Amino acid sequence: MIVAERKPYEEIKEMLSGYKNILIVGCGTCVSVCMSGGEKEVGILASELRMSSKTDGKDWEIEEATIERQCDREYIEPLKDKVEKADVILSMGCGVGVQFISEVFPAKIVLPALNTEFYGATISEGVWAERCGGCGNCILHLTGGICPVARCSKSLFNGPCGGSNKGKCEINPEVDCAWQLIYDRLKALGQLDKLKEIIPPRNWSSSRDGGPRKIIREDLKL
Amino acid sequence: MKAGGNLEKILEKGEFAVTGELGPPKGNDIEVVKKKAEMLRGNVDAINVTDNQTAIVRMSSITAGALLVQMELEPVMQMVCRDRNRIAMQSDIFGATALGIKNMLCLSGDHQSFGNQINSKNVFDIDSIQMLSMVKRMRDEKKILDVDEEIEGEIKIFIGAAANPFAEPFEFRPLRLAKKVEAGVDFIQTQCIYDMKLFKEWMKAIRDMGLHEKCHILAGVTPLKSVGMAKYMAKNVAGIIIPDEIIGRMAKAPKGKKAEEGIKICCEQIDELREIDGVHGIHLMAIEWEHRVSEIVEAAKLLPRPTP
């Protein structure tokens, strides 16, 4: 899922100054699962803002709505009536949601309530960690199912640097060394031979480095 | 000869090589480079010039290296993957060799979170092994990456890399060196050695794989200045192991004699390293201690340096 965190409350408050009718839009997908922008979090933020409105004399009118997905036009369009009444939309979706709502309602200002962080998994309750860099050219079959692009701090392709220390990364003893994980996994699978091959310089054009990406599937186009 | 420099000639003749290290200034003061370089003159065969080591902004290794060339000293230009993509690397290698630099060391580079620009974006377009093969291609095939057109001029460079026998996973380290050899490395400088037992085990694995005959291994040594330094390095520097026995010797040395004890330990290490089959030299990293280098190499009986 896309993992995001809510922005600091003060930053959100600051963004909203000068507006009156605020529509907070949650998203029912990734950010609901990582508990940063689903229906529940929309309710919490709305309550906080209503309280500030009273105590700080902000005169805010807060409206709430959580839709299935903010990355699909069909779920955004039914918001039309609520959107028309709002001066500003505060999206609790990921960065995609913020942008896509404003693409559907180009006349409206859409503000981000979250910081979108990474593609990750739920490790345990309240803990999420990055697993994929979305680089567009997967090599997990070569690296024991552990991604060096997303999980090695230096995105190295040919083994651990000299900073690997007792299984941890030189940047932080809380961070696993991805190459230690890769080594251990391949060893357990009896596939250490895979590490002997030099992985050549990579073609990053499939990644963000090639410019903004777009996929067109002719078989699915209407 | 691949580049025809001092270091290459000495190693090819089978003499025991000594390289030193010079950290460029945190600014453009040429005198800092000159002063440190003069302390190393005659005491080492080539001088590593670090590339923004520990991610602290300093004068570029190319520039400081070129200053050494002007002084008729031989630099080993370090280059890290952290700050440059393949375009900048190849361009800088054109430039460095044009300025007379004949050796380089291909490194991953310390993460920027260690340095004084912690908010920066890193690059890591290619890794150090990929850099080695790229430089070898530039030198031997006269071509840059992925392009068939011939380079204008000749890239004469002796290609080095680092190896750390003290970083985990230990069993993978000889394999990683094998990859560097396959990628085209000519010489290796190791991380600072304090744990001689572990280093000897690593060297045995290297010999068993025949890698000591395919590249020149320079054993890394760093004299300890104080107990504090020893403890700090043991605790905080990833990939460095300092046995308690060495820390104990530093602790026991009388006040005012700590540095002497550190140098004594360093010389004993050099003596021991010289006896190891496959070790072709030492890389002396006297960090901000350039003024003690002549004393160390003399005490370690490494003088006079050969004239190739």
XYZ file of C-alpha atoms in Angstrom:
530
model
C 0.000 0.000 0.000
C 0.931 3.657 -0.191
C 1.892 4.649 3.327
C 1.300 8.202 4.490
C 1.352 10.195 7.720
C -0.770 13.109 8.734
C 0.953 16.468 8.601
C 1.524 18.252 11.910
C -1.705 19.855 13.082
C -0.218 23.344 13.156
C 0.779 23.063 9.498
C -2.748 22.006 8.530
C -4.250 24.863 10.551
C -1.920 27.332 8.899
C -2.886 26.073 5.411
C -6.567 26.586 6.184
C -6.333 30.143 7.434
C -8.416 32.497 5.352
C -10.966 29.861 4.322
C -14.430 29.306 5.785
C -16.142 26.265 4.276
C -13.801 23.314 4.424
C -14.499 19.888 2.963
C -12.269 17.138 4.350
C -12.107 14.162 2.003
C -10.828 10.818 3.225
C -9.821 7.847 1.117
C -10.985 4.314 1.772
C -7.978 2.507 0.378
C -4.255 2.590 1.338
C -4.398 5.494 3.768
C -7.360 3.888 5.564
C -5.319 0.732 6.051
C -2.302 2.666 7.357
C -4.647 4.726 9.517
C -3.703 8.149 8.288
C -6.538 9.270 6.013
C -9.575 7.003 6.293
C -13.027 7.783 7.617
C -11.898 7.576 11.228
C -8.965 9.943 10.717
C -11.206 12.358 8.814
C -13.525 12.400 11.847
C -10.637 13.054 14.248
C -9.189 15.880 12.169
C -12.662 17.403 11.684
C -13.230 17.391 15.451
C -9.859 18.992 16.111
C -10.544 21.694 13.556
C -14.035 22.366 14.953
C -12.524 22.797 18.400
C -9.881 25.180 17.098
C -12.550 27.023 15.206
C -14.300 27.743 18.492
C -11.257 28.457 20.662
C -9.314 30.447 18.040
C -12.366 32.210 16.567
C -11.684 30.785 13.108
C -15.327 30.551 12.027
C -14.688 27.330 10.103
C -17.532 25.215 8.719
C -16.244 21.677 8.460
C -17.835 19.086 6.213
C -16.631 15.454 6.013
C -16.682 12.852 3.256
C -14.739 9.632 2.736
C -14.819 7.981 -0.654
C -13.735 4.523 -1.789
C -10.701 5.783 -3.704
C -9.326 9.200 -4.567
C -7.462 7.811 -7.572
C -10.563 6.988 -9.602
C -12.766 9.595 -11.235
C -15.950 7.569 -10.666
C -15.606 7.862 -6.894
C -14.621 11.538 -6.904
C -17.380 12.852 -9.177
C -20.270 12.093 -6.761
C -18.679 14.618 -4.347
C -19.863 17.389 -6.681
C -22.589 18.849 -4.408
C -20.375 18.991 -1.342
C -17.475 20.364 -3.353
C -19.598 23.212 -4.723
C -20.412 24.394 -1.214
C -16.778 24.305 -0.078
C -14.164 27.069 -0.377
C -11.416 24.568 -0.057
C -10.946 20.800 -0.076
C -8.567 19.211 2.408
C -7.636 15.825 1.005
C -6.611 13.088 3.381
C -5.616 10.910 0.448
C -2.072 10.335 -0.764
C -0.409 12.783 -3.145
C -2.240 11.076 -5.996
C -5.612 11.767 -4.384
C -4.848 15.443 -3.775
C -3.939 15.928 -7.410
C -6.703 13.836 -8.860
C -9.458 15.625 -6.933
C -8.176 18.909 -8.316
C -8.104 17.407 -11.810
C -11.759 16.435 -11.454
C -12.694 19.812 -9.890
C -10.185 22.196 -11.494
C -11.880 25.295 -10.115
C -11.328 24.202 -6.491
C -8.286 24.542 -4.280
C -7.238 21.153 -2.901
C -4.794 21.012 0.024
C -2.812 18.038 1.324
C -3.427 16.906 4.897
C -0.916 14.058 4.625
C 2.713 13.550 3.767
C 2.894 10.602 1.390
C 5.875 8.477 2.371
C 6.409 5.142 0.621
C 5.102 1.824 -0.701
C 5.154 -0.434 2.300
C 3.636 -3.146 4.400
C 2.224 -3.367 7.912
C 5.015 -4.954 9.938
C 3.047 -5.037 13.185
C 0.368 -2.928 14.791
C 1.327 0.704 14.276
C 4.491 -0.127 12.320
C 4.844 0.258 8.568
C 8.016 -0.126 6.535
C 9.126 0.540 2.991
C 9.398 -2.425 0.658
C 9.259 -1.121 -2.916
C 10.747 1.865 -4.726
C 8.454 1.660 -7.745
C 11.478 1.741 -10.047
C 9.730 0.054 -12.963
C 12.237 -2.779 -13.453
C 11.906 -5.449 -10.792
C 14.933 -7.563 -9.866
C 13.505 -9.356 -6.837
C 14.112 -12.698 -8.562
C 17.851 -11.988 -8.366
C 17.990 -10.813 -4.789
C 16.118 -13.373 -2.750
C 12.897 -11.383 -2.809
C 14.447 -8.423 -0.939
C 14.740 -5.142 -2.794
C 18.128 -3.378 -2.725
C 16.713 -0.346 -4.533
C 14.204 0.445 -1.807
C 15.873 -1.142 1.198
C 19.612 -0.503 0.829
C 20.312 3.107 1.854
C 22.658 3.380 -1.122
C 20.595 1.272 -3.563
C 23.634 -0.923 -4.198
C 23.280 -3.810 -6.647
C 26.311 -5.970 -5.982
C 26.497 -6.621 -2.281
C 26.847 -4.784 1.009
C 29.070 -1.741 1.401
C 31.686 -1.580 4.142
C 29.193 0.001 6.498
C 27.152 -3.128 7.153
C 27.402 -3.737 10.878
C 25.987 -6.745 12.715
C 23.174 -6.937 10.202
C 22.368 -3.246 10.451
C 22.894 -0.285 8.144
C 25.570 2.339 8.804
C 22.970 5.101 8.767
C 21.037 3.821 11.768
C 21.248 0.740 14.012
C 17.453 0.468 13.733
C 17.669 -0.080 9.974
C 18.372 -3.575 8.651
C 21.185 -3.952 6.128
C 19.272 -5.042 3.025
C 22.294 -6.942 1.736
C 22.638 -8.876 4.962
C 18.980 -9.873 4.532
C 19.593 -10.782 0.905
C 22.666 -12.825 1.808
C 20.894 -14.683 4.615
C 17.855 -15.403 2.466
C 19.823 -16.668 -0.532
C 21.969 -18.777 1.768
C 18.877 -20.328 3.345
C 17.464 -20.999 -0.135
C 20.750 -22.509 -1.343
C 21.037 -19.782 -3.999
C 24.234 -17.966 -2.994
C 25.520 -18.474 -6.532
C 23.213 -15.680 -7.602
C 25.428 -13.205 -5.744
C 28.475 -14.070 -7.849
C 27.001 -12.482 -10.955
C 27.729 -8.797 -11.423
C 24.518 -6.870 -11.922
C 25.439 -4.271 -14.575
C 24.643 -0.545 -14.422
C 20.950 -0.196 -14.453
C 18.608 1.451 -16.883
C 16.860 4.013 -14.695
C 14.671 5.312 -17.499
C 11.889 3.018 -16.293
C 12.055 4.862 -12.982
C 11.138 8.460 -12.127
C 14.478 9.418 -13.719
C 12.950 8.821 -17.156
C 10.397 11.558 -16.510
C 6.785 11.231 -15.310
C 5.503 7.771 -16.145
C 2.320 6.621 -17.818
C 1.037 3.186 -18.781
C -1.261 2.751 -21.774
C -2.942 -0.618 -22.224
C -4.459 -0.679 -25.689
C -6.436 -3.827 -24.844
C -8.268 -1.996 -22.078
C -8.870 1.363 -23.714
C -12.434 2.275 -24.562
C 51.660 -0.558 -17.935
C 48.119 0.604 -17.503
C 48.821 4.150 -16.389
C 52.571 4.163 -15.757
C 52.388 5.847 -12.396
C 54.631 5.435 -9.405
C 52.283 3.159 -7.486
C 51.703 0.854 -10.425
C 55.427 0.574 -11.184
C 56.307 -0.243 -7.589
C 53.603 -2.871 -7.316
C 54.453 -4.398 -10.679
C 58.114 -4.669 -9.624
C 56.966 -6.599 -6.588
C 58.143 -4.003 -4.098
C 56.191 -3.369 -0.914
C 54.121 -0.244 -1.567
C 53.058 2.476 0.854
C 50.167 4.811 0.185
C 49.094 7.690 2.374
C 46.005 9.795 2.689
C 45.257 13.490 2.493
C 41.948 15.080 3.422
C 41.402 18.245 1.338
C 40.498 21.473 3.135
C 36.979 22.575 4.042
C 37.419 25.468 1.684
C 39.691 26.591 -1.122
C 42.893 27.152 0.853
C 45.582 25.613 -1.348
C 48.154 26.004 1.422
C 46.395 23.315 3.472
C 46.883 20.833 0.635
C 50.496 21.896 0.116
C 51.378 21.661 3.788
C 49.904 18.179 4.221
C 51.411 17.021 0.928
C 54.912 18.126 1.921
C 54.642 16.064 5.095
C 53.926 13.004 2.958
C 56.596 13.657 0.307
C 59.228 10.928 0.242
C 57.356 8.884 2.821
C 54.683 7.310 0.622
C 54.459 6.185 -3.011
C 51.059 7.696 -3.694
C 48.591 9.836 -1.790
C 44.885 9.115 -1.559
C 42.821 12.251 -1.851
C 39.468 11.700 -0.215
C 36.205 12.600 -1.952
C 34.097 14.503 0.574
C 34.809 11.808 3.147
C 32.081 11.193 5.735
C 29.947 13.444 3.534
C 31.623 16.610 4.828
C 31.979 19.203 2.075
C 35.631 19.688 1.151
C 37.682 20.728 -1.859
C 37.064 18.177 -4.631
C 39.415 15.214 -4.871
C 40.107 16.047 -8.517
C 41.237 19.555 -7.688
C 43.338 18.563 -4.684
C 44.713 15.650 -6.754
C 45.664 18.015 -9.575
C 47.463 20.238 -7.052
C 49.517 17.208 -5.989
C 50.372 16.515 -9.641
C 51.639 20.107 -9.914
C 53.805 19.417 -6.879
C 55.164 16.298 -8.602
C 53.486 14.021 -6.106
C 51.250 11.126 -7.107
C 47.583 11.225 -6.125
C 45.072 8.402 -5.872
C 41.844 10.205 -6.612
C 38.976 8.791 -4.600
C 35.559 8.915 -6.236
C 32.304 8.002 -4.531
C 28.943 6.962 -5.990
C 27.002 9.172 -3.587
C 27.327 12.495 -5.389
C 27.675 11.800 -9.100
C 25.692 10.004 -11.750
C 27.452 8.183 -14.587
C 27.519 11.346 -16.710
C 29.388 13.328 -14.066
C 31.686 10.413 -13.199
C 32.835 9.809 -16.751
C 33.210 13.518 -17.384
C 35.277 13.888 -14.212
C 37.440 10.908 -15.168
C 38.147 12.587 -18.528
C 39.085 15.713 -16.618
C 41.133 14.031 -13.907
C 43.247 12.029 -16.341
C 43.704 15.141 -18.496
C 45.142 16.843 -15.416
C 47.653 14.030 -14.933
C 45.912 11.900 -12.313
C 46.940 8.273 -12.806
C 45.232 6.362 -10.012
C 41.703 6.299 -8.747
C 39.776 4.519 -6.041
C 36.147 3.588 -6.737
C 34.022 3.747 -3.581
C 30.355 3.611 -2.601
C 30.816 6.593 -0.279
C 29.607 7.316 3.231
C 25.913 8.107 3.426
C 25.130 11.826 3.498
C 23.460 11.447 6.891
C 26.975 11.378 8.456
C 28.042 14.705 7.086
C 27.229 18.386 7.136
C 24.654 18.349 4.322
C 22.203 15.883 5.793
C 19.256 17.305 3.842
C 20.831 16.487 0.508
C 19.595 14.069 -2.130
C 22.005 11.261 -2.937
C 22.697 9.797 -6.359
C 23.889 6.152 -6.318
C 23.152 5.849 -10.041
C 25.772 3.093 -10.241
C 27.530 1.216 -7.436
C 31.265 0.866 -6.842
C 31.532 -2.451 -8.710
C 29.665 -1.022 -11.678
C 31.979 2.007 -11.518
C 35.035 -0.285 -11.687
C 33.795 -1.956 -14.852
C 32.871 1.402 -16.334
C 36.378 2.804 -15.730
C 38.008 -0.359 -17.051
C 35.931 -0.059 -20.229
C 36.984 3.579 -20.591
C 40.633 2.587 -20.250
C 40.798 -0.731 -22.101
C 38.081 -0.388 -24.724
C 38.262 3.400 -25.026
C 34.516 3.645 -24.712
C 32.116 5.142 -22.248
C 29.144 3.159 -20.945
C 26.670 1.930 -23.532
C 28.247 3.971 -26.337
C 30.332 2.511 -29.129
C 32.024 5.749 -30.165
C 35.707 5.921 -29.326
C 36.858 8.277 -26.583
C 38.954 11.237 -27.774
C 42.250 10.607 -26.047
C 43.403 7.831 -23.765
C 42.241 7.118 -20.241
C 45.370 5.869 -18.514
C 44.333 5.025 -15.025
C 45.294 2.447 -12.403
C 42.029 1.312 -10.872
C 41.598 0.740 -7.170
C 38.784 -0.195 -4.841
C 38.213 -0.776 -1.163
C 37.589 -3.993 0.716
C 36.383 -4.362 4.258
C 37.156 -7.746 5.812
C 35.570 -6.542 9.064
C 32.062 -5.828 7.875
C 29.345 -8.423 7.948
C 28.394 -10.745 6.404
C 32.027 -11.906 6.759
C 31.545 -14.952 4.507
C 30.410 -12.734 1.666
C 33.442 -10.402 1.776
C 35.850 -12.581 -0.271
C 33.072 -13.078 -2.822
C 32.617 -9.328 -3.038
C 36.334 -8.933 -3.707
C 36.047 -11.582 -6.416
C 33.368 -9.437 -8.062
C 35.653 -6.411 -7.901
C 38.442 -8.441 -9.517
C 36.064 -9.590 -12.219
C 34.978 -5.988 -12.760
C 38.609 -5.032 -13.354
C 40.238 -3.778 -10.191
C 44.046 -3.422 -10.186
C 44.604 -2.705 -6.503
C 42.689 -2.916 -3.262
C 42.976 -0.845 -0.100
C 41.440 -2.453 2.952
C 39.621 -0.904 5.875
C 41.846 -0.201 8.928
C 43.093 -3.464 10.366
C 43.241 -3.967 14.117
C 41.820 -7.492 14.325
C 44.782 -9.351 12.839
C 43.214 -12.774 13.309
C 40.144 -11.874 11.279
C 42.294 -10.205 8.629
C 44.456 -13.314 8.282
C 41.364 -15.470 7.889
C 40.124 -13.130 5.167
C 43.515 -13.200 3.427
C 43.497 -16.990 3.514
C 40.096 -17.015 1.804
C 41.459 -14.515 -0.732
C 44.494 -16.731 -1.418
C 42.332 -19.849 -1.666
C 40.367 -18.088 -4.392
C 43.602 -16.941 -6.070
C 42.517 -13.302 -5.867
C 45.868 -12.151 -4.427
C 47.409 -12.949 -7.812
C 44.814 -10.959 -9.727
C 45.045 -7.695 -7.814
C 47.441 -5.975 -5.429
C 46.206 -5.881 -1.863
C 47.286 -2.953 0.294
C 46.509 -3.494 3.957
C 44.928 -0.499 5.672
C 46.414 0.794 8.929
C 45.531 3.767 11.099
C 47.668 4.700 14.103
C 45.626 5.317 17.234
C 46.226 8.713 18.819
C 44.458 8.113 22.123
C 42.277 5.728 24.104
C 39.332 7.979 23.309
C 39.919 7.600 19.587
C 40.216 3.817 19.918
C 37.005 3.548 21.899
C 35.184 5.956 19.614
C 36.178 4.084 16.467
C 35.373 0.689 17.982
C 31.944 1.860 19.022
C 30.858 4.297 16.333
C 32.598 3.563 13.067
C 30.718 0.890 11.166
C 32.969 -1.831 9.814
C 35.882 -1.298 12.203
C 36.758 -3.861 14.839
C 39.309 -2.967 17.528
C 40.093 -5.865 19.874
C 39.984 -5.133 23.612
C 43.670 -6.033 23.851
C 44.611 -3.031 21.700
C 42.315 -0.683 23.579
C 43.849 -2.075 26.788
C 47.395 -1.301 25.581
C 46.381 2.261 24.763
C 44.745 2.596 28.176
C 47.808 1.277 29.997
C 50.274 3.549 28.227
C 51.400 6.394 30.503
C 49.817 9.806 30.084
C 51.681 11.797 27.456
C 52.885 8.569 25.834
C 49.576 7.441 24.338
C 50.423 8.589 20.825
C 53.796 6.821 21.000
C 52.056 3.628 22.028
C 49.617 4.049 19.119
C 52.519 4.413 16.698
C 54.277 1.420 18.264
C 51.163 -0.716 17.804
C 50.869 0.515 14.217
C 54.493 -0.446 13.462
C 53.999 -3.901 14.962
C 50.916 -4.301 12.771
C 52.887 -3.261 9.693
C 55.620 -5.805 10.559
C 53.012 -8.517 10.866
C 51.184 -7.495 7.693
C 54.411 -7.587 5.653
C 54.759 -11.257 6.471
C 51.324 -12.183 5.119
C 51.419 -13.844 1.727
C 49.465 -11.732 -0.771
C 49.802 -8.390 1.024
C 51.658 -6.129 -1.407
C 51.763 -2.965 0.598
C 50.098 -0.851 3.220
C 47.687 2.019 3.023
C 48.496 4.336 5.912
C 45.514 6.411 6.960
C 46.961 8.817 9.497
C 43.817 10.873 9.884
C 44.722 14.531 10.536
C 48.110 13.208 11.613
C 50.073 13.782 8.434
C 52.935 15.289 10.492
C 53.571 11.926 12.169
C 53.732 9.921 8.912
C 57.503 10.258 8.385
C 58.101 9.054 11.929
C 55.776 6.077 11.416
C 57.210 4.921 8.104
C 60.727 5.310 9.469
C 59.949 3.334 12.615
C 58.231 0.706 10.471
C 61.414 0.431 8.385
C 59.637 1.421 5.203
C 62.218 4.069 4.235
C 63.686 4.973 1.880
C 60.844 4.620 -0.576
C 61.937 2.994 -3.834
C 62.362 5.134 -6.925
C 60.550 3.311 -9.704
